[in-house]
mmCIF file with all atom_site columns, C-alpha atoms in Angstrom:
data_model
loop_
_atom_site.group_PDB
_atom_site.id
_atom_site.type_symbol
_atom_site.label_atom_id
_atom_site.label_alt_id
_atom_site.label_comp_id
_atom_site.label_asym_id
_atom_site.label_entity_id
_atom_site.label_seq_id
_atom_site.pdbx_PDB_ins_code
_atom_site.Cartn_x
_atom_site.Cartn_y
_atom_site.Cartn_z
_atom_site.occupancy
_atom_site.B_iso_or_equiv
_atom_site.pdbx_formal_charge
_atom_site.auth_seq_id
_atom_site.auth_comp_id
_atom_site.auth_asym_id
_atom_site.auth_atom_id
_atom_site.pdbx_PDB_model_num
ATOM 1   C CA . UNK S 1 1   ? -42.108 127.233 83.820  1.00 45.00 ? 1   UNK S CA 1
ATOM 2   C CA . UNK S 1 2   ? -45.287 128.665 85.368  1.00 58.00 ? 2   UNK S CA 1
ATOM 3   C CA . UNK S 1 3   ? -47.785 126.338 86.913  1.00 74.00 ? 3   UNK S CA 1
ATOM 4   C CA . UNK S 1 4   ? -51.778 126.614 85.994  1.00 79.00 ? 4   UNK S CA 1
ATOM 5   C CA . UNK S 1 5   ? -51.777 127.098 90.098  1.00 91.00 ? 5   UNK S CA 1
ATOM 6   C CA . UNK S 1 6   ? -49.891 130.315 89.746  1.00 94.00 ? 6   UNK S CA 1
ATOM 7   C CA . UNK S 1 7   ? -52.367 131.617 86.947  1.00 95.00 ? 7   UNK S CA 1
ATOM 8   C CA . UNK S 1 8   ? -55.207 130.903 89.651  1.00 96.00 ? 8   UNK S CA 1
ATOM 9   C CA . UNK S 1 9   ? -53.605 132.532 91.922  1.00 97.00 ? 9   UNK S CA 1
ATOM 10  C CA . UNK S 1 10  ? -52.903 135.546 90.392  1.00 98.00 ? 10  UNK S CA 1
ATOM 11  C CA . UNK S 1 11  ? -56.647 135.751 89.233  1.00 98.00 ? 11  UNK S CA 1
ATOM 12  C CA . UNK S 1 12  ? -57.544 135.314 93.019  1.00 98.00 ? 12  UNK S CA 1
ATOM 13  C CA . UNK S 1 13  ? -54.956 138.032 93.787  1.00 98.00 ? 13  UNK S CA 1
ATOM 14  C CA . UNK S 1 14  ? -56.444 140.480 91.608  1.00 98.00 ? 14  UNK S CA 1
ATOM 15  C CA . UNK S 1 15  ? -60.082 139.781 93.059  1.00 98.00 ? 15  UNK S CA 1
ATOM 16  C CA . UNK S 1 16  ? -58.352 140.104 96.100  1.00 98.00 ? 16  UNK S CA 1
ATOM 17  C CA . UNK S 1 17  ? -56.729 143.610 95.500  1.00 98.00 ? 17  UNK S CA 1
ATOM 18  C CA . UNK S 1 18  ? -59.642 145.362 93.505  1.00 98.00 ? 18  UNK S CA 1
ATOM 19  C CA . UNK S 1 19  ? -62.208 143.895 96.465  1.00 98.00 ? 19  UNK S CA 1
ATOM 20  C CA . UNK S 1 20  ? -59.964 145.246 99.445  1.00 98.00 ? 20  UNK S CA 1
ATOM 21  C CA . UNK S 1 21  ? -59.976 149.045 97.647  1.00 98.00 ? 21  UNK S CA 1
ATOM 22  C CA . UNK S 1 22  ? -64.008 148.928 97.051  1.00 98.00 ? 22  UNK S CA 1
ATOM 23  C CA . UNK S 1 23  ? -64.286 147.650 100.876 1.00 98.00 ? 23  UNK S CA 1
ATOM 24  C CA . UNK S 1 24  ? -61.530 150.355 102.102 1.00 98.00 ? 24  UNK S CA 1
ATOM 25  C CA . UNK S 1 25  ? -59.347 147.754 103.328 1.00 98.00 ? 25  UNK S CA 1
ATOM 26  C CA . UNK S 1 26  ? -56.256 149.197 102.566 1.00 98.00 ? 26  UNK S CA 1
ATOM 27  C CA . UNK S 1 27  ? -54.195 147.177 104.760 1.00 98.00 ? 27  UNK S CA 1
ATOM 28  C CA . UNK S 1 28  ? -55.038 144.241 102.507 1.00 98.00 ? 28  UNK S CA 1
ATOM 29  C CA . UNK S 1 29  ? -54.298 146.165 99.549  1.00 98.00 ? 29  UNK S CA 1
ATOM 30  C CA . UNK S 1 30  ? -50.992 147.473 100.891 1.00 98.00 ? 30  UNK S CA 1
ATOM 31  C CA . UNK S 1 31  ? -50.003 143.561 101.898 1.00 98.00 ? 31  UNK S CA 1
ATOM 32  C CA . UNK S 1 32  ? -50.340 142.647 98.232  1.00 98.00 ? 32  UNK S CA 1
ATOM 33  C CA . UNK S 1 33  ? -48.037 145.287 97.109  1.00 98.00 ? 33  UNK S CA 1
ATOM 34  C CA . UNK S 1 34  ? -44.334 145.416 96.097  1.00 98.00 ? 34  UNK S CA 1
ATOM 35  C CA . UNK S 1 35  ? -42.610 148.376 97.984  1.00 97.00 ? 35  UNK S CA 1
ATOM 36  C CA . UNK S 1 36  ? -41.476 149.791 94.478  1.00 98.00 ? 36  UNK S CA 1
ATOM 37  C CA . UNK S 1 37  ? -45.140 149.794 93.042  1.00 98.00 ? 37  UNK S CA 1
ATOM 38  C CA . UNK S 1 38  ? -45.816 152.168 90.154  1.00 98.00 ? 38  UNK S CA 1
ATOM 39  C CA . UNK S 1 39  ? -49.780 152.910 90.267  1.00 98.00 ? 39  UNK S CA 1
ATOM 40  C CA . UNK S 1 40  ? -50.871 154.691 87.077  1.00 97.00 ? 40  UNK S CA 1
ATOM 41  C CA . UNK S 1 41  ? -54.201 156.168 86.362  1.00 94.00 ? 41  UNK S CA 1
ATOM 42  C CA . UNK S 1 42  ? -56.285 156.699 83.262  1.00 90.00 ? 42  UNK S CA 1
ATOM 43  C CA . UNK S 1 43  ? -55.699 160.488 84.168  1.00 89.00 ? 43  UNK S CA 1
ATOM 44  C CA . UNK S 1 44  ? -52.101 159.976 83.297  1.00 91.00 ? 44  UNK S CA 1
ATOM 45  C CA . UNK S 1 45  ? -50.725 160.461 86.840  1.00 95.00 ? 45  UNK S CA 1
ATOM 46  C CA . UNK S 1 46  ? -48.965 157.927 88.581  1.00 97.00 ? 46  UNK S CA 1
ATOM 47  C CA . UNK S 1 47  ? -48.504 157.016 92.301  1.00 98.00 ? 47  UNK S CA 1
ATOM 48  C CA . UNK S 1 48  ? -45.830 155.130 94.215  1.00 98.00 ? 48  UNK S CA 1
ATOM 49  C CA . UNK S 1 49  ? -47.300 152.610 97.136  1.00 98.00 ? 49  UNK S CA 1
ATOM 50  C CA . UNK S 1 50  ? -47.156 155.226 99.787  1.00 98.00 ? 50  UNK S CA 1
ATOM 51  C CA . UNK S 1 51  ? -48.629 158.341 97.771  1.00 98.00 ? 51  UNK S CA 1
ATOM 52  C CA . UNK S 1 52  ? -51.425 156.050 96.602  1.00 98.00 ? 52  UNK S CA 1
ATOM 53  C CA . UNK S 1 53  ? -52.205 154.769 99.957  1.00 98.00 ? 53  UNK S CA 1
ATOM 54  C CA . UNK S 1 54  ? -52.333 158.360 101.452 1.00 98.00 ? 54  UNK S CA 1
ATOM 55  C CA . UNK S 1 55  ? -54.832 159.469 98.406  1.00 98.00 ? 55  UNK S CA 1
ATOM 56  C CA . UNK S 1 56  ? -57.258 156.218 99.268  1.00 98.00 ? 56  UNK S CA 1
ATOM 57  C CA . UNK S 1 57  ? -56.739 156.532 103.028 1.00 98.00 ? 57  UNK S CA 1
ATOM 58  C CA . UNK S 1 58  ? -57.999 160.110 102.745 1.00 98.00 ? 58  UNK S CA 1
ATOM 59  C CA . UNK S 1 59  ? -60.847 159.682 100.567 1.00 97.00 ? 59  UNK S CA 1
ATOM 60  C CA . UNK S 1 60  ? -59.569 161.545 97.392  1.00 97.00 ? 60  UNK S CA 1
ATOM 61  C CA . UNK S 1 61  ? -59.983 158.200 95.736  1.00 97.00 ? 61  UNK S CA 1
ATOM 62  C CA . UNK S 1 62  ? -63.431 156.310 96.735  1.00 98.00 ? 62  UNK S CA 1
ATOM 63  C CA . UNK S 1 63  ? -64.112 152.813 94.944  1.00 98.00 ? 63  UNK S CA 1
ATOM 64  C CA . UNK S 1 64  ? -67.877 152.317 94.635  1.00 98.00 ? 64  UNK S CA 1
ATOM 65  C CA . UNK S 1 65  ? -67.940 149.463 92.225  1.00 97.00 ? 65  UNK S CA 1
ATOM 66  C CA . UNK S 1 66  ? -65.258 147.522 90.187  1.00 97.00 ? 66  UNK S CA 1
ATOM 67  C CA . UNK S 1 67  ? -65.817 144.868 87.514  1.00 97.00 ? 67  UNK S CA 1
ATOM 68  C CA . UNK S 1 68  ? -62.385 143.807 86.178  1.00 97.00 ? 68  UNK S CA 1
ATOM 69  C CA . UNK S 1 69  ? -62.624 140.961 83.272  1.00 97.00 ? 69  UNK S CA 1
ATOM 70  C CA . UNK S 1 70  ? -59.283 139.605 82.939  1.00 98.00 ? 70  UNK S CA 1
ATOM 71  C CA . UNK S 1 71  ? -58.812 138.645 79.312  1.00 97.00 ? 71  UNK S CA 1
ATOM 72  C CA . UNK S 1 72  ? -55.435 136.291 80.018  1.00 97.00 ? 72  UNK S CA 1
ATOM 73  C CA . UNK S 1 73  ? -52.521 135.800 82.697  1.00 97.00 ? 73  UNK S CA 1
ATOM 74  C CA . UNK S 1 74  ? -48.941 135.292 81.039  1.00 97.00 ? 74  UNK S CA 1
ATOM 75  C CA . UNK S 1 75  ? -46.346 134.318 83.281  1.00 97.00 ? 75  UNK S CA 1
ATOM 76  C CA . UNK S 1 76  ? -42.690 134.750 82.383  1.00 96.00 ? 76  UNK S CA 1
ATOM 77  C CA . UNK S 1 77  ? -40.377 133.749 85.262  1.00 95.00 ? 77  UNK S CA 1
ATOM 78  C CA . UNK S 1 78  ? -40.956 135.550 88.180  1.00 96.00 ? 78  UNK S CA 1
ATOM 79  C CA . UNK S 1 79  ? -43.327 138.039 86.518  1.00 98.00 ? 79  UNK S CA 1
ATOM 80  C CA . UNK S 1 80  ? -46.958 138.069 85.895  1.00 98.00 ? 80  UNK S CA 1
ATOM 81  C CA . UNK S 1 81  ? -48.893 140.078 83.361  1.00 98.00 ? 81  UNK S CA 1
ATOM 82  C CA . UNK S 1 82  ? -52.362 140.361 83.657  1.00 98.00 ? 82  UNK S CA 1
ATOM 83  C CA . UNK S 1 83  ? -54.023 141.733 80.598  1.00 98.00 ? 83  UNK S CA 1
ATOM 84  C CA . UNK S 1 84  ? -57.709 142.940 80.939  1.00 98.00 ? 84  UNK S CA 1
ATOM 85  C CA . UNK S 1 85  ? -60.247 145.881 81.847  1.00 97.00 ? 85  UNK S CA 1
ATOM 86  C CA . UNK S 1 86  ? -61.001 148.026 84.702  1.00 97.00 ? 86  UNK S CA 1
ATOM 87  C CA . UNK S 1 87  ? -64.646 149.215 84.630  1.00 96.00 ? 87  UNK S CA 1
ATOM 88  C CA . UNK S 1 88  ? -65.534 151.185 88.133  1.00 96.00 ? 88  UNK S CA 1
ATOM 89  C CA . UNK S 1 89  ? -67.557 153.752 89.593  1.00 97.00 ? 89  UNK S CA 1
ATOM 90  C CA . UNK S 1 90  ? -65.626 155.985 91.626  1.00 97.00 ? 90  UNK S CA 1
ATOM 91  C CA . UNK S 1 91  ? -65.310 159.323 93.219  1.00 97.00 ? 91  UNK S CA 1
ATOM 92  C CA . UNK S 1 92  ? -61.881 161.315 92.647  1.00 96.00 ? 92  UNK S CA 1
ATOM 93  C CA . UNK S 1 93  ? -61.247 164.475 94.361  1.00 95.00 ? 93  UNK S CA 1
ATOM 94  C CA . UNK S 1 94  ? -64.986 164.790 95.320  1.00 96.00 ? 94  UNK S CA 1
ATOM 95  C CA . UNK S 1 95  ? -65.805 164.111 91.516  1.00 96.00 ? 95  UNK S CA 1
ATOM 96  C CA . UNK S 1 96  ? -68.189 161.221 90.710  1.00 97.00 ? 96  UNK S CA 1
ATOM 97  C CA . UNK S 1 97  ? -66.633 159.236 87.689  1.00 95.00 ? 97  UNK S CA 1
ATOM 98  C CA . UNK S 1 98  ? -67.338 156.212 85.474  1.00 95.00 ? 98  UNK S CA 1
ATOM 99  C CA . UNK S 1 99  ? -64.104 154.229 84.277  1.00 95.00 ? 99  UNK S CA 1
ATOM 100 C CA . UNK S 1 100 ? -63.785 152.147 81.324  1.00 96.00 ? 100 UNK S CA 1
ATOM 101 C CA . UNK S 1 101 ? -60.427 150.931 80.773  1.00 97.00 ? 101 UNK S CA 1
ATOM 102 C CA . UNK S 1 102 ? -58.342 148.531 78.963  1.00 97.00 ? 102 UNK S CA 1
ATOM 103 C CA . UNK S 1 103 ? -55.366 147.643 81.691  1.00 97.00 ? 103 UNK S CA 1
ATOM 104 C CA . UNK S 1 104 ? -52.257 145.885 82.450  1.00 98.00 ? 104 UNK S CA 1
ATOM 105 C CA . UNK S 1 105 ? -51.124 144.635 85.909  1.00 98.00 ? 105 UNK S CA 1
ATOM 106 C CA . UNK S 1 106 ? -47.883 143.407 86.344  1.00 98.00 ? 106 UNK S CA 1
ATOM 107 C CA . UNK S 1 107 ? -47.093 140.838 89.881  1.00 98.00 ? 107 UNK S CA 1
ATOM 108 C CA . UNK S 1 108 ? -43.759 139.682 90.773  1.00 98.00 ? 108 UNK S CA 1
ATOM 109 C CA . UNK S 1 109 ? -42.728 136.565 92.766  1.00 97.00 ? 109 UNK S CA 1
ATOM 110 C CA . UNK S 1 110 ? -40.191 137.241 95.575  1.00 93.00 ? 110 UNK S CA 1
ATOM 111 C CA . UNK S 1 111 ? -39.577 135.132 98.574  1.00 93.00 ? 111 UNK S CA 1
ATOM 112 C CA . UNK S 1 112 ? -42.671 137.189 99.949  1.00 91.00 ? 112 UNK S CA 1
ATOM 113 C CA . UNK S 1 113 ? -45.062 135.407 97.334  1.00 96.00 ? 113 UNK S CA 1
ATOM 114 C CA . UNK S 1 114 ? -46.600 137.411 94.477  1.00 97.00 ? 114 UNK S CA 1
ATOM 115 C CA . UNK S 1 115 ? -46.664 140.865 94.360  1.00 98.00 ? 115 UNK S CA 1
ATOM 116 C CA . UNK S 1 116 ? -48.252 143.602 92.636  1.00 98.00 ? 116 UNK S CA 1
ATOM 117 C CA . UNK S 1 117 ? -45.330 145.697 91.271  1.00 98.00 ? 117 UNK S CA 1
ATOM 118 C CA . UNK S 1 118 ? -47.116 147.908 88.438  1.00 98.00 ? 118 UNK S CA 1
ATOM 119 C CA . UNK S 1 119 ? -50.865 148.756 87.289  1.00 98.00 ? 119 UNK S CA 1
ATOM 120 C CA . UNK S 1 120 ? -51.622 150.720 83.891  1.00 98.00 ? 120 UNK S CA 1
ATOM 121 C CA . UNK S 1 121 ? -54.727 151.646 82.987  1.00 97.00 ? 121 UNK S CA 1
ATOM 122 C CA . UNK S 1 122 ? -55.861 152.976 79.489  1.00 96.00 ? 122 UNK S CA 1
ATOM 123 C CA . UNK S 1 123 ? -59.328 154.508 78.819  1.00 95.00 ? 123 UNK S CA 1
ATOM 124 C CA . UNK S 1 124 ? -61.095 152.874 75.927  1.00 91.00 ? 124 UNK S CA 1
ATOM 125 C CA . UNK S 1 125 ? -61.059 154.546 72.790  1.00 77.00 ? 125 UNK S CA 1
ATOM 126 C CA . UNK S 1 126 ? -63.964 156.473 71.907  1.00 64.00 ? 126 UNK S CA 1
ATOM 127 C CA . UNK S 1 127 ? -64.687 156.688 75.960  1.00 59.00 ? 127 UNK S CA 1
ATOM 128 C CA . UNK S 1 128 ? -64.815 159.815 77.757  1.00 51.00 ? 128 UNK S CA 1
ATOM 129 C CA . UNK S 1 129 ? -66.001 157.684 80.741  1.00 49.00 ? 129 UNK S CA 1
ATOM 130 C CA . UNK S 1 130 ? -63.033 158.934 82.709  1.00 43.00 ? 130 UNK S CA 1
ATOM 131 C CA . UNK S 1 131 ? -64.329 162.480 82.670  1.00 47.00 ? 131 UNK S CA 1
ATOM 132 C CA . UNK S 1 132 ? -67.727 161.956 82.606  1.00 47.00 ? 132 UNK S CA 1
ATOM 133 C CA . UNK S 1 133 ? -69.678 162.857 85.765  1.00 45.00 ? 133 UNK S CA 1
ATOM 134 C CA . UNK S 1 134 ? -72.100 159.641 86.777  1.00 43.00 ? 134 UNK S CA 1
ATOM 135 C CA . UNK S 1 135 ? -75.113 161.565 87.082  1.00 41.00 ? 135 UNK S CA 1
ATOM 136 C CA . UNK S 1 136 ? -74.962 162.507 82.907  1.00 38.00 ? 136 UNK S CA 1
ATOM 137 C CA . UNK S 1 137 ? -73.006 159.226 81.934  1.00 42.00 ? 137 UNK S CA 1
ATOM 138 C CA . UNK S 1 138 ? -74.800 156.054 80.571  1.00 43.00 ? 138 UNK S CA 1
ATOM 139 C CA . UNK S 1 139 ? -76.683 154.203 83.498  1.00 42.00 ? 139 UNK S CA 1
ATOM 140 C CA . UNK S 1 140 ? -76.107 150.525 82.479  1.00 46.00 ? 140 UNK S CA 1
ATOM 141 C CA . UNK S 1 141 ? -73.746 148.720 85.332  1.00 45.00 ? 141 UNK S CA 1
ATOM 142 C CA . UNK S 1 142 ? -71.775 146.655 84.610  1.00 48.00 ? 142 UNK S CA 1
ATOM 143 C CA . UNK S 1 143 ? -70.853 147.144 81.244  1.00 49.00 ? 143 UNK S CA 1
ATOM 144 C CA . UNK S 1 144 ? -72.294 144.186 78.929  1.00 46.00 ? 144 UNK S CA 1
ATOM 145 C CA . UNK S 1 145 ? -70.021 141.738 77.275  1.00 45.00 ? 145 UNK S CA 1
ATOM 146 C CA . UNK S 1 146 ? -71.658 143.220 73.807  1.00 44.00 ? 146 UNK S CA 1
ATOM 147 C CA . UNK S 1 147 ? -70.630 146.562 74.571  1.00 45.00 ? 147 UNK S CA 1
ATOM 148 C CA . UNK S 1 148 ? -66.747 145.909 75.291  1.00 41.00 ? 148 UNK S CA 1
ATOM 149 C CA . UNK S 1 149 ? -64.194 146.578 73.012  1.00 38.00 ? 149 UNK S CA 1
ATOM 150 C CA . UNK S 1 150 ? -62.042 143.858 72.428  1.00 36.00 ? 150 UNK S CA 1
ATOM 151 C CA . UNK S 1 151 ? -58.714 143.559 70.820  1.00 31.00 ? 151 UNK S CA 1
#
């Protein structure tokens, strides 16, 4: 049975992982991840831990700002599901982008503690934010709660 402290721990780990990519602390990000990480992108591409780290370390992905409100954390056995949003300003392959995604993060508990096992974002319906150049995108940052689509 999950404890309230597990839910708080997962929320804190989510903060740490997003802060790590924004601050380009990829060693911290790597330490949070399961070796079998499947990291999907709103473009539809999926990276392993190794290929994702190669991309962020080379500057292919640069995270400038990330807002990640969490709707809920559901812990079932040794797996935690985190459902929420990931709204960000990034540069991907030299192109500035604004992302507005619903997302699912999967954490797995092992002898090493909680580790990020999978991540899957989905662009918000009606949002072309994952392809908009930031120079032409809406300049409101972060998106207000009234602008967020809730399900």
